[in-house]
Short mmCIF file of C-alpha atoms and ligand atoms in Angstrom, two decimals:
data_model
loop_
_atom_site.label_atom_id
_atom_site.label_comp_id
_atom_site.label_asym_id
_atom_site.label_seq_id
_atom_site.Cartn_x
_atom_site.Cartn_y
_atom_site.Cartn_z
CA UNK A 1 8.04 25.44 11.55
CA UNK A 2 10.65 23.31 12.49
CA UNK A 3 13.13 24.47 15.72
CA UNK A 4 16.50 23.03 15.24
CA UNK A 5 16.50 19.49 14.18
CA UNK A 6 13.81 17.88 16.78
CA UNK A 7 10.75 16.95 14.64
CA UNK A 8 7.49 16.51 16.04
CA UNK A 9 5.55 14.08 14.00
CA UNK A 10 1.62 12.87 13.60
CA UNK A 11 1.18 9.60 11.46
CA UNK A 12 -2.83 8.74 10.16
CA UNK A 13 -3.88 5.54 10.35
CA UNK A 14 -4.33 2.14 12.51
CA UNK A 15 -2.73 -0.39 10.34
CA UNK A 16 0.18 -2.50 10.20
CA UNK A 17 1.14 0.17 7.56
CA UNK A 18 1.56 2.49 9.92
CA UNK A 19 2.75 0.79 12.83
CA UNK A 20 6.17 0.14 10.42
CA UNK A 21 6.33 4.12 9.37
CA UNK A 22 5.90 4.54 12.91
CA UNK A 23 8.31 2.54 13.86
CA UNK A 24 11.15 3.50 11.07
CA UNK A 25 10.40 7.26 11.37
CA UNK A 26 11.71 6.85 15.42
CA UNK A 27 14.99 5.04 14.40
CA UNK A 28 15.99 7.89 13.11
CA UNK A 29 17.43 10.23 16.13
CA UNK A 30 15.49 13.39 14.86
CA UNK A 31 12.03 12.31 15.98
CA UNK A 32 10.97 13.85 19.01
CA UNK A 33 7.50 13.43 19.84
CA UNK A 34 5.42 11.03 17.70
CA UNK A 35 1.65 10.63 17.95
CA UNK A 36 -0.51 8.34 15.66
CA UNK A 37 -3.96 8.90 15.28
CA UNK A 38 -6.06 6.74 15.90
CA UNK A 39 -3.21 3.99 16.44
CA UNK A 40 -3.30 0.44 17.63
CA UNK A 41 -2.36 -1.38 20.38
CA UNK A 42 1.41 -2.26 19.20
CA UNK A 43 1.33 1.49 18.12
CA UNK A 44 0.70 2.77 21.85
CA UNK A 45 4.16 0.78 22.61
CA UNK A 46 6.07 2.97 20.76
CA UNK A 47 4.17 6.19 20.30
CA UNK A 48 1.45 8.53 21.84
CA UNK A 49 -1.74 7.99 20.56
CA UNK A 50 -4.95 10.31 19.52
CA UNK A 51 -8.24 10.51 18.62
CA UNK A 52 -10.24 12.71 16.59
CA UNK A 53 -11.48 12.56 13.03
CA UNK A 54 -8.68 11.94 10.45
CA UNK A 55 -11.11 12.45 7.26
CA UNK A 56 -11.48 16.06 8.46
CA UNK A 57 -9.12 18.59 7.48
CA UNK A 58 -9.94 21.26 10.07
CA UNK A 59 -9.78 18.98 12.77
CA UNK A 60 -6.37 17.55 11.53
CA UNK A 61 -5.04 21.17 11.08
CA UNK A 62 -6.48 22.39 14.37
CA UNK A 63 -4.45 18.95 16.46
CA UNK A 64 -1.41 19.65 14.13
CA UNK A 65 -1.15 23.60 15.34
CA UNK A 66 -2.16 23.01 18.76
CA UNK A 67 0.62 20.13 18.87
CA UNK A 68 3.19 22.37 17.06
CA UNK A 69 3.87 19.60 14.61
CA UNK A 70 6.69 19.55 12.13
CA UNK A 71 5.62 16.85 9.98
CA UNK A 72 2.13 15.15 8.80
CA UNK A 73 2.46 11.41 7.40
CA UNK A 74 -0.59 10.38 6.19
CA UNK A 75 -1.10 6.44 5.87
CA UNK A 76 -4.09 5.50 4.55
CA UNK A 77 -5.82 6.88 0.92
CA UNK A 78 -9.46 7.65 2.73
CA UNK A 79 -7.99 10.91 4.22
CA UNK A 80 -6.17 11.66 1.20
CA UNK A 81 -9.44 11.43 -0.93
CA UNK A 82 -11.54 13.99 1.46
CA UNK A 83 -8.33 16.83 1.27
CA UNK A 84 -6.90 16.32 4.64
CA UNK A 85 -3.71 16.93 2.84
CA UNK A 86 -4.93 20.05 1.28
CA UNK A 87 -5.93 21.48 4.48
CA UNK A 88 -2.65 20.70 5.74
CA UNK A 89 -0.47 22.55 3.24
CA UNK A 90 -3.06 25.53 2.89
CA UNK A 91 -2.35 25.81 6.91
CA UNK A 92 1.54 25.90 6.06
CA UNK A 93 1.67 22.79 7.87
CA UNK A 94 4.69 20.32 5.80
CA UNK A 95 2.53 17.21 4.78
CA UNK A 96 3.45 13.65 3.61
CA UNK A 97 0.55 12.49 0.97
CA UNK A 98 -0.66 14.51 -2.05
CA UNK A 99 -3.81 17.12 -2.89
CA UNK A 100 -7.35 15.24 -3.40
CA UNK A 101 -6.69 16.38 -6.98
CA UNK A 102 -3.77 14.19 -7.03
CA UNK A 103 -5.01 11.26 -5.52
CA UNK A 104 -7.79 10.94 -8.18
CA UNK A 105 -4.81 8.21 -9.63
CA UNK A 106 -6.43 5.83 -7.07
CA UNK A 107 -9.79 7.45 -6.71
CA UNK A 108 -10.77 7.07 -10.15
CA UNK A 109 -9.82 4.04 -12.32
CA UNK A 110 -10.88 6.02 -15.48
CA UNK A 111 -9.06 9.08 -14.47
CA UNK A 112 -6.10 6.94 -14.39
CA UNK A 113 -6.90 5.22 -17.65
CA UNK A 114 -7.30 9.06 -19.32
CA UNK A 115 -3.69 9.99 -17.88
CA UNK A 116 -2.20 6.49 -18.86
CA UNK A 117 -3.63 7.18 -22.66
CA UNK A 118 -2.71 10.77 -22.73
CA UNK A 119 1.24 10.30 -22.04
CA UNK A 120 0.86 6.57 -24.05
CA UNK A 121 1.87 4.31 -20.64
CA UNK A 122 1.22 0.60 -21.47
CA UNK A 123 -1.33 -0.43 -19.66
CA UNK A 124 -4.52 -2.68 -20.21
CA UNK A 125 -6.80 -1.55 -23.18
CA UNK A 126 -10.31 -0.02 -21.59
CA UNK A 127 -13.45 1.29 -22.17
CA UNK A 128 -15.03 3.76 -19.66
CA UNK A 129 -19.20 3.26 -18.99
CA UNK A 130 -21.91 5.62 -16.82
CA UNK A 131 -24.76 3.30 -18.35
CA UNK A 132 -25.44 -0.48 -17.98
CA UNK A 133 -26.65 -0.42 -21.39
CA UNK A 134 -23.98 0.58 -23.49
CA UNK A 135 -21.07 -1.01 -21.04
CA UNK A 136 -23.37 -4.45 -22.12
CA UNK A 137 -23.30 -3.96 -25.71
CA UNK A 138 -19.64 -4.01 -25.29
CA UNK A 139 -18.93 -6.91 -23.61
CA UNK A 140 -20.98 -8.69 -25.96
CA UNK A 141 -18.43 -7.71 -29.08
CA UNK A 142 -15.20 -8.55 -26.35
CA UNK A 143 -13.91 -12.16 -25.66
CA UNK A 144 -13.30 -13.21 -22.26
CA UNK A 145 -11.47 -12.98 -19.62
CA UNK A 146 -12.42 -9.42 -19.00
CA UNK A 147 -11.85 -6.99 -16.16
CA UNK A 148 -14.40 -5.16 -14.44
CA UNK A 149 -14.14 -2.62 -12.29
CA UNK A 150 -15.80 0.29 -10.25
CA UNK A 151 -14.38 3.48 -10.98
CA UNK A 152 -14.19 4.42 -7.37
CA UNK A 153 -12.65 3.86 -4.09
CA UNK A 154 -14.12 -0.19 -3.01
CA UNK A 155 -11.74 -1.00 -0.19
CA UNK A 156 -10.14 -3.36 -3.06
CA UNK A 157 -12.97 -5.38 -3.39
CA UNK A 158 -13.92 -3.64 -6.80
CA UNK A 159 -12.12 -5.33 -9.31
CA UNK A 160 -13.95 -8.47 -10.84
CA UNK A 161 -11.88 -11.22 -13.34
CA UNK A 162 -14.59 -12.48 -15.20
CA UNK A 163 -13.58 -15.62 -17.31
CA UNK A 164 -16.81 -15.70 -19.04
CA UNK A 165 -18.48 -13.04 -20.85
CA UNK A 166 -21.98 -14.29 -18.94
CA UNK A 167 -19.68 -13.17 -15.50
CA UNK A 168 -18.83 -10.07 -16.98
CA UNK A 169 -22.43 -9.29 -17.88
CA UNK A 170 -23.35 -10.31 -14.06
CA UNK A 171 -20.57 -7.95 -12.94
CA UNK A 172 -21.44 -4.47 -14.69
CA UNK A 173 -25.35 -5.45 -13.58
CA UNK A 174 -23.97 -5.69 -9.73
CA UNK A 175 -22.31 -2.65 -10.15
CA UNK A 176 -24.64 -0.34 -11.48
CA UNK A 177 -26.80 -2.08 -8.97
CA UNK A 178 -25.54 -0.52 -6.01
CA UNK A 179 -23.53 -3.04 -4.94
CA UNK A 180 -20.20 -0.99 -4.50
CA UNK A 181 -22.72 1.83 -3.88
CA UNK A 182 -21.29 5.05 -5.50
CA UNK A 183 -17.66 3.72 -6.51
CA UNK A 184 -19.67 1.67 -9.23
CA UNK A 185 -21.89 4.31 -10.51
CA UNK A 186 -19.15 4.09 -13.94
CA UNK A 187 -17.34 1.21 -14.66
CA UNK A 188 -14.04 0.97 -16.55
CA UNK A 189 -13.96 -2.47 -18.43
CA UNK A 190 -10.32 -4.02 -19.11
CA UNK A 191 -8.63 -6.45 -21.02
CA UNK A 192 -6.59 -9.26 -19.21
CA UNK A 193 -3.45 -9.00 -18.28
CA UNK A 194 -1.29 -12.09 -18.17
CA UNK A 195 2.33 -12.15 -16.14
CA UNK A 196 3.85 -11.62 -12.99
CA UNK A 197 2.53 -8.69 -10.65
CA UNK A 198 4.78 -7.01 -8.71
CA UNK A 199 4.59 -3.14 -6.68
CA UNK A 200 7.05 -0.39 -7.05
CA UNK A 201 7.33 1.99 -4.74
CA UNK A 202 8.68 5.76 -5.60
CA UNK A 203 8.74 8.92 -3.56
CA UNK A 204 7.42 12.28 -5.76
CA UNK A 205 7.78 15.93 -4.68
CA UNK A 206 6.25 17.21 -7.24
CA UNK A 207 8.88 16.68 -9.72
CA UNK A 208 11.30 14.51 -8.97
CA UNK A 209 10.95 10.71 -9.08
CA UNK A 210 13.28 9.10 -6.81
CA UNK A 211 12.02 4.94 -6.13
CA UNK A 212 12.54 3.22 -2.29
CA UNK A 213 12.25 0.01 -3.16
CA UNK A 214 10.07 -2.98 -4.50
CA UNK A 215 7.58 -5.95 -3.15
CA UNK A 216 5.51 -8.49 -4.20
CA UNK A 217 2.10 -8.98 -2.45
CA UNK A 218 -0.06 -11.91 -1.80
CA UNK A 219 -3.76 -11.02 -2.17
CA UNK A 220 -5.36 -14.56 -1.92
CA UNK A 221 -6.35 -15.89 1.23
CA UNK A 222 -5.09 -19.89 0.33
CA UNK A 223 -1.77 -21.24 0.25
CA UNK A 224 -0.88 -21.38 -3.31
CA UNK A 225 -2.51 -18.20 -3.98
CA UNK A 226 -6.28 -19.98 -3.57
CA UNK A 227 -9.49 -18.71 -2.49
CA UNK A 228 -11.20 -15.04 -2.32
CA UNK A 229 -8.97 -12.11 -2.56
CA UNK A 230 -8.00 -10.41 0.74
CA UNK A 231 -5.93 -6.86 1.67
CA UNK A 232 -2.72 -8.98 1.51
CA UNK A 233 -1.73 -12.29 3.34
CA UNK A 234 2.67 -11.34 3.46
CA UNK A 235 5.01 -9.20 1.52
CA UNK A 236 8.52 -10.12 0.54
CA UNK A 237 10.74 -6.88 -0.82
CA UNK A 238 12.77 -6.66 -3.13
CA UNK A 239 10.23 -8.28 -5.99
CA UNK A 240 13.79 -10.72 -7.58
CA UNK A 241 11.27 -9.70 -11.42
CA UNK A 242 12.16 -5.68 -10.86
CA UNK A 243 15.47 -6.26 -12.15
CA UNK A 244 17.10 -3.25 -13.31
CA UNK A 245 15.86 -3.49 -16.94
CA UNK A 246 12.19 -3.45 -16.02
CA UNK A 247 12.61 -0.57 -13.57
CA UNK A 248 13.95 1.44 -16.02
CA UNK A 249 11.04 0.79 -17.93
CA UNK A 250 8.76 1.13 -15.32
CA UNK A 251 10.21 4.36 -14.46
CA UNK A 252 10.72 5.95 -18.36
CA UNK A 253 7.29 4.54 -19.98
CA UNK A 254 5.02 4.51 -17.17
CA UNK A 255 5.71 6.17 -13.75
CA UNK A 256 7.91 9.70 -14.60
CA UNK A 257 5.33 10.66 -18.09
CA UNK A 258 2.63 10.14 -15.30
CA UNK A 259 4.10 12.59 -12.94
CA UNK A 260 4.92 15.25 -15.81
CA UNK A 261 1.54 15.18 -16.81
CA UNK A 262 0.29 15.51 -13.45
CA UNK A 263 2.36 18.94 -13.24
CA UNK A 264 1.63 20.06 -16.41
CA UNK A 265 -1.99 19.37 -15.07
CA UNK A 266 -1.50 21.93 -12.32
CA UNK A 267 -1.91 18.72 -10.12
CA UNK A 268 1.45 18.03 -9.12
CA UNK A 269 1.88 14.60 -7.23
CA UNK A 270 3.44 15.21 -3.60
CA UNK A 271 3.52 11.51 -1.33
CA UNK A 272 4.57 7.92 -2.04
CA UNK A 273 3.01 6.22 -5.10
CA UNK A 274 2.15 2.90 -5.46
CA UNK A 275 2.62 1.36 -9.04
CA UNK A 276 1.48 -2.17 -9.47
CA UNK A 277 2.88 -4.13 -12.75
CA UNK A 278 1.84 -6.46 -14.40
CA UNK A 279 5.26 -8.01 -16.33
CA UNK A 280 5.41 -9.96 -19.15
CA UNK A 281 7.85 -11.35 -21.49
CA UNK A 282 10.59 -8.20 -19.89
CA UNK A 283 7.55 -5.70 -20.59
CA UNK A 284 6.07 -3.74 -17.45
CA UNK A 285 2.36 -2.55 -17.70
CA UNK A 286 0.64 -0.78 -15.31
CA UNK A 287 -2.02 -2.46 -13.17
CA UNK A 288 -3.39 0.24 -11.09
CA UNK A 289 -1.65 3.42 -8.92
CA UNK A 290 -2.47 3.95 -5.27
CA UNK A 291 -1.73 6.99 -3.76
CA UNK A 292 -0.28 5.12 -0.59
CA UNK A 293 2.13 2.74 0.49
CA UNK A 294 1.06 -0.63 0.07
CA UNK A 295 -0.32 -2.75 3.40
CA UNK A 296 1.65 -5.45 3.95
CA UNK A 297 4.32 -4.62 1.55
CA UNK A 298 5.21 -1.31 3.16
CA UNK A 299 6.25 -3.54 6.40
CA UNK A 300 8.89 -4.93 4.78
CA UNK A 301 10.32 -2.13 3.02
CA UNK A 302 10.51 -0.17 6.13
CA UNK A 303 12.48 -3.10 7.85
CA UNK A 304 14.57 -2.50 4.92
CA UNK A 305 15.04 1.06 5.25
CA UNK A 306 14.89 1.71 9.07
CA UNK A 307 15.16 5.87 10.57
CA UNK A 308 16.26 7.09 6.46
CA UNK A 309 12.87 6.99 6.15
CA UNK A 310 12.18 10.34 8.19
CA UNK A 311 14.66 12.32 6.29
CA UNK A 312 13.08 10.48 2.42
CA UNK A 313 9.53 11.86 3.74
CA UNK A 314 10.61 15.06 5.16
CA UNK A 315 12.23 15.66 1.81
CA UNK A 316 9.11 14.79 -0.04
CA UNK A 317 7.44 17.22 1.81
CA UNK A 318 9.36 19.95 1.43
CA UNK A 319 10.45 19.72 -2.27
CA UNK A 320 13.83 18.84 -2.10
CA UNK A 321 13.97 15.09 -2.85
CA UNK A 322 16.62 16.07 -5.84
CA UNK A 323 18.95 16.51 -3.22
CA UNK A 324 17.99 13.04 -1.14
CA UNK A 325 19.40 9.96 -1.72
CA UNK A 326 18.24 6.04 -0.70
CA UNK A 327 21.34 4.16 1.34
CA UNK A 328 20.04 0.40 0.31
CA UNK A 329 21.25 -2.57 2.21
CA UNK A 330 21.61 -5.61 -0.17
CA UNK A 331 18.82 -7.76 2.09
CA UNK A 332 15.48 -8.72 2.14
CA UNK A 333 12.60 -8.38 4.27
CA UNK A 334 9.34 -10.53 5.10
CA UNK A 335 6.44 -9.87 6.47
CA UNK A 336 3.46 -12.63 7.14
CA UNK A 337 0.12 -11.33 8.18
CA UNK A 338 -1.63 -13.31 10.65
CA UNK A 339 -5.55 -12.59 10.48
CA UNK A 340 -8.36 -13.77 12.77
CA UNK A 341 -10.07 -17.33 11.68
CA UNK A 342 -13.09 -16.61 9.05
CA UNK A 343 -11.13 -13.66 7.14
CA UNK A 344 -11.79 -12.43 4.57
CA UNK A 345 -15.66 -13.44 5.45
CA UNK A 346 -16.76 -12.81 9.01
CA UNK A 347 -14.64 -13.62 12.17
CA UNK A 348 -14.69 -13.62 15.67
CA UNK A 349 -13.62 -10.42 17.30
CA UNK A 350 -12.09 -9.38 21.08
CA UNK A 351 -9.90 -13.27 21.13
CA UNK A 352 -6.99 -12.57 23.41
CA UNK A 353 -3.43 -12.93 21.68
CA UNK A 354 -0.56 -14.19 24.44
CA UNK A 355 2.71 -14.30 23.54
CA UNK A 356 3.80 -10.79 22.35
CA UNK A 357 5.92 -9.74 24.96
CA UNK A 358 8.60 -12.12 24.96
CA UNK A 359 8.96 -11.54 21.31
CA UNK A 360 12.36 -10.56 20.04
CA UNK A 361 12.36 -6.81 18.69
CA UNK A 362 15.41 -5.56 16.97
CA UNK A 363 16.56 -4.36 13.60
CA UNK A 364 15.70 -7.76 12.47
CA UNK A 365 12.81 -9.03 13.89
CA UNK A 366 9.33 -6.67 14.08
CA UNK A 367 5.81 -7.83 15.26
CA UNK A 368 3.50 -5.21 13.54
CA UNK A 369 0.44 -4.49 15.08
CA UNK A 370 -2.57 -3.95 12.39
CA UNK A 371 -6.06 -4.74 14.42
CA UNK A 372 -5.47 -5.39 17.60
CA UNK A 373 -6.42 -3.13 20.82
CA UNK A 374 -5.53 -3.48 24.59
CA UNK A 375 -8.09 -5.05 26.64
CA UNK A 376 -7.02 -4.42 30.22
CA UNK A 377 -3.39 -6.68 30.85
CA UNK A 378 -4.46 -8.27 27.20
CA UNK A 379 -3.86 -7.09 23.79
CA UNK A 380 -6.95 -8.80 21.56
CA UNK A 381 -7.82 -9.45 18.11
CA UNK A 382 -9.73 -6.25 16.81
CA UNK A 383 -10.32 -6.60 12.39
CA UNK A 384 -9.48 -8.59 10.34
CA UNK A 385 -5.75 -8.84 9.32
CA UNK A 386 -4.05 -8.34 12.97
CA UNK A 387 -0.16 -9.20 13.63
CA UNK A 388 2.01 -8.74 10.47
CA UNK A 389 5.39 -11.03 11.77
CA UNK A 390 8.15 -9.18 10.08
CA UNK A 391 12.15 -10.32 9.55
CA UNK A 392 15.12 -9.03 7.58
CA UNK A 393 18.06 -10.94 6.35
CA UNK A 394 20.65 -11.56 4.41
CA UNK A 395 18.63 -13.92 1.96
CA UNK A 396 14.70 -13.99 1.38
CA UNK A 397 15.10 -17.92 2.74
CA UNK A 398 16.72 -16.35 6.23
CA UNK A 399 14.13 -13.84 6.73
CA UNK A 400 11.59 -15.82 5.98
CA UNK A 401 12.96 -18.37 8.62
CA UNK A 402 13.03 -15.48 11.31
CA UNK A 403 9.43 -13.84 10.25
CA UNK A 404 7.70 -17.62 10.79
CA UNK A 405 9.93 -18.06 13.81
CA UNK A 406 7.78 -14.95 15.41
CA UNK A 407 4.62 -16.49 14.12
CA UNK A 408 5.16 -19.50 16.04
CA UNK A 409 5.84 -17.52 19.04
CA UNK A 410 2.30 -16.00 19.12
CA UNK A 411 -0.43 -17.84 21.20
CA UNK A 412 -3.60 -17.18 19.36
CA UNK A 413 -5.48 -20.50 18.41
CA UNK A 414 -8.64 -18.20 17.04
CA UNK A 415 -5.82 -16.77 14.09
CA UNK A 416 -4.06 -17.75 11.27
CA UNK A 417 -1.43 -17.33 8.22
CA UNK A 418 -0.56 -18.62 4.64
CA UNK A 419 2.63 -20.93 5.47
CA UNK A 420 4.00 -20.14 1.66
CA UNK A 421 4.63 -16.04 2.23
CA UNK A 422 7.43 -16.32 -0.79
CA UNK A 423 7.35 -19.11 -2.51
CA UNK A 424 7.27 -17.69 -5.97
CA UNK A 425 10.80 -15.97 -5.33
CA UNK A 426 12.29 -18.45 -2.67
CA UNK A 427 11.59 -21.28 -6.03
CA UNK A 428 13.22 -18.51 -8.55
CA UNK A 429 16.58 -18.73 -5.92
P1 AMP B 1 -6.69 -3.22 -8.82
O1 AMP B 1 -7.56 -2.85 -7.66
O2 AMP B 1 -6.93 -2.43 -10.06
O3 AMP B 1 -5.27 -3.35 -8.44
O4 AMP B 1 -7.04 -4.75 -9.13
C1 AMP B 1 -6.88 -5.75 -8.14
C2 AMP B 1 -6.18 -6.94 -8.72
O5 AMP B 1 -6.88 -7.42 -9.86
C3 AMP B 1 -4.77 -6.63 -9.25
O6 AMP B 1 -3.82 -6.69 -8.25
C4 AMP B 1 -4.60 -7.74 -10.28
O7 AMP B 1 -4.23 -8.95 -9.65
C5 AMP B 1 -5.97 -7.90 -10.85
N1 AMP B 1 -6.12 -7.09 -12.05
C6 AMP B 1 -6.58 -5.82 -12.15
N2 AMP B 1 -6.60 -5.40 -13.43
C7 AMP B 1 -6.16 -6.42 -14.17
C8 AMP B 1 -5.97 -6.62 -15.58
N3 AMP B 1 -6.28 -5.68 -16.48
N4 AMP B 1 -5.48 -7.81 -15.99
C9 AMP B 1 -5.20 -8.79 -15.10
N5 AMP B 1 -5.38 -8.67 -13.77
C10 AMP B 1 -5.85 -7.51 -13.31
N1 LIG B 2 -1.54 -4.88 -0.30
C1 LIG B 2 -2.27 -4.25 -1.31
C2 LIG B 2 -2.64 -2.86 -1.04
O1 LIG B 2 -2.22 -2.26 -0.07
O2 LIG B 2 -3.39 -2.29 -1.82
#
């Protein structure tokens, strides 16, 4: 499909997640025309945007043909889930993001547990559960904490910590409830993991395992990592813990005996997975996989990587990532997510955001767009998590001097953001 070197390229998704792959993917000189569907307001700045149903395969397939597209980069795991990506490559059509079969790994939390047993990947010790009966019996032989989950997709609101074997008992009850409707209709039940979390980030074609970089997250709402959970408050890459050591590790034991057995599945993994650690005493286990980049962290890892990126996901696509290689820089990126006042719980929608403009935008200084949307002259607040303020620099303490610089640029008294984006590695330096 592709004439000469020009590639046309459609990105799915709306997020700050895809505002940085859209914004990486045109450093490069390669891109031609780049589209985003559906897009956001910061998006439309830098790309063409469209509409039409991104779960739907035909429909994707259809926009991709009639667009002559060279290159599909899907962002977000909902597509992924409902084949998009399997239309895609039964059309011929080179595709970024792997087969529904493949993204069971974040689909199913006990399909993951299976894989992680069958290929002996540390990881938490589990039980799997269709009935409320049974899953109670065993919490009552189990001390606390516990983990319990829903074994499908919950928007990351699935995952319950109980401390107390009474909280674990209310958990699998809400579950098989209704209350994460038909994600919870099994429930995998964990033991705790104690440590440091951290998310590694590797490209697969299939076969080969080749990583782009590491991050560390911050999923609580509250400075000092307080309050209810959240889809990420600021990302910092690279995670200081990954040191060589525990990648190797996380690589050997965990992440490469995953993708053989994948193949030897006749599932082979195609698109960027997620692994999130859980480290302990120099020992890597896995948390969970997601079968997409991670939102903020993949902000800052594109700041990192800038136009390489197009070539890395091209290669992915076509099968020849054995032949690609990563050019790192040795620096380190921020991002800090600024989200609308009342977030995670309810919040005000449509507030105007001034400011934006004037902003600096260079090869160190990004402001991501995640919910926002253009109003007339105004851009306004749209969801939940909306600017992600994102800097690169030589040390985590300089970026994270430029990313808060462009947060105090923004004019937007009905938002906020955690002021501590870091603090666990800018205290390690
Ligand atoms: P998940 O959706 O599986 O990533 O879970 C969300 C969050 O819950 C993770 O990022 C961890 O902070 C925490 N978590 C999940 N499973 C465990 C576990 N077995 N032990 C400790 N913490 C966990
Ligand atoms: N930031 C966590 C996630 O994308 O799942």
């Amino acid at each position: 499909m592709q004439r000469g070197l020009a590639v046309n390229i459609l990105i799915l998704g709306s997020g700050g997640r895809e505002h940085a792959l859209a914004w990486a993917v045109k450093q490069n000189p390669k891109c031609d025309r780049l589209i985003v569907a559906p897009g956001n307001a910061g998006i439309a700045q830098i790309a063409e945007c469209a509409s039409f149903d991104i779960l739907d395969g035909a429909a994707t397939v259809s926009f991709a043909l009639e667009n002559s597209l060279d290159l599909v980069i899907v962002g977000p795991e909902a597509p992924l889930a409902t084949g998009v990506a399997d239309a895609l490559r039964d059309a011929q059509i080179p595709v970024f993001g792997p087969s529904a079969a493949a993204a069971r790994l974040e689909a199913s939390k006990a399909f993951t547990k299976e894989i992680c047993a069958a290929v002996d990947a540390p990881t938490a010790g589990y039980a799997h559960f269709d009935q409320l009966d049974a899953a109670k019996a065993y919490i009552n032989t189990q001390t606390a904490p516990l983990v319990v989950k829903a074994d499908g997709l919950a928007a990351g609101k699935g995952v319950i910590i109980a401390m107390t074997i009474e909280e674990a008992l209310a958990a699998v009850d809400d579950m098989f409830g209704g209350a994460f409707g038909s994600a919870g209709a099994e429930v995998v039940i964990e033991e705790f993991m104690e440590g440091e979390e951290a998310s590694f980030f590797v490209l697969v074609d299939g076969e080969t395992v080749l990583p782009i970089g590491t991050a560390q997250d911050h999923k609580r709402v509250g400075e000092g990592d307080t309050g209810p959970n959240t889809g990420g408050m600021g990302a910092y890459s690279p995670a200081p813990i990954m040191d060589e050591d525990i990648t190797r590790k996380a690589l050997d034991e965990i992440v490469k005996p995953t993708m053989a057995e994948m193949a030897r599945r006749g599932t082979p993994y195609q698109g960027v997975l997620y692994v999130g650690l859980m480290i302990k005493d120099g020992q890597p286990r896995l948390v969970e996989y997601n079968v997409r980049f991670g939102d903020p962290e993949c902000q800052a890892i594109m700041m990192r990587l800038g136009g390489q990126v197009l070539d890395l996901l091209q290669s992915c696509a076509n099968g020849s990532l054995a032949d690609a290689n990563v050019t790192w820089a040795d620096d380190h990126a921020m991002t800090v997510v600024l989200a609308a006042n009342g977030y995670p719980g309810s919040y005000e929608q449509g507030t105007r955001i001034g400011g934006l403009s004037t902003l600096p935008a260079d090869s160190f200084h990004q402001m991501f767009h995640a919910g926002t949307s253009q109003n007339g002259a105004y851009i306004v607040a749209s969801g939940g998590r909306v600017l992600n303020a994102t800097a690169r620099g030589v040390t985590l303490a300089e970026a994270a001097e430029r990313a808060y610089a462009l947060v105090d640029q923004v004019e937007w008294p009905e938002g906020f953001c955690r002021r501590d984006i870091g603090w666990r590695a800018l205290k390690r330096s």
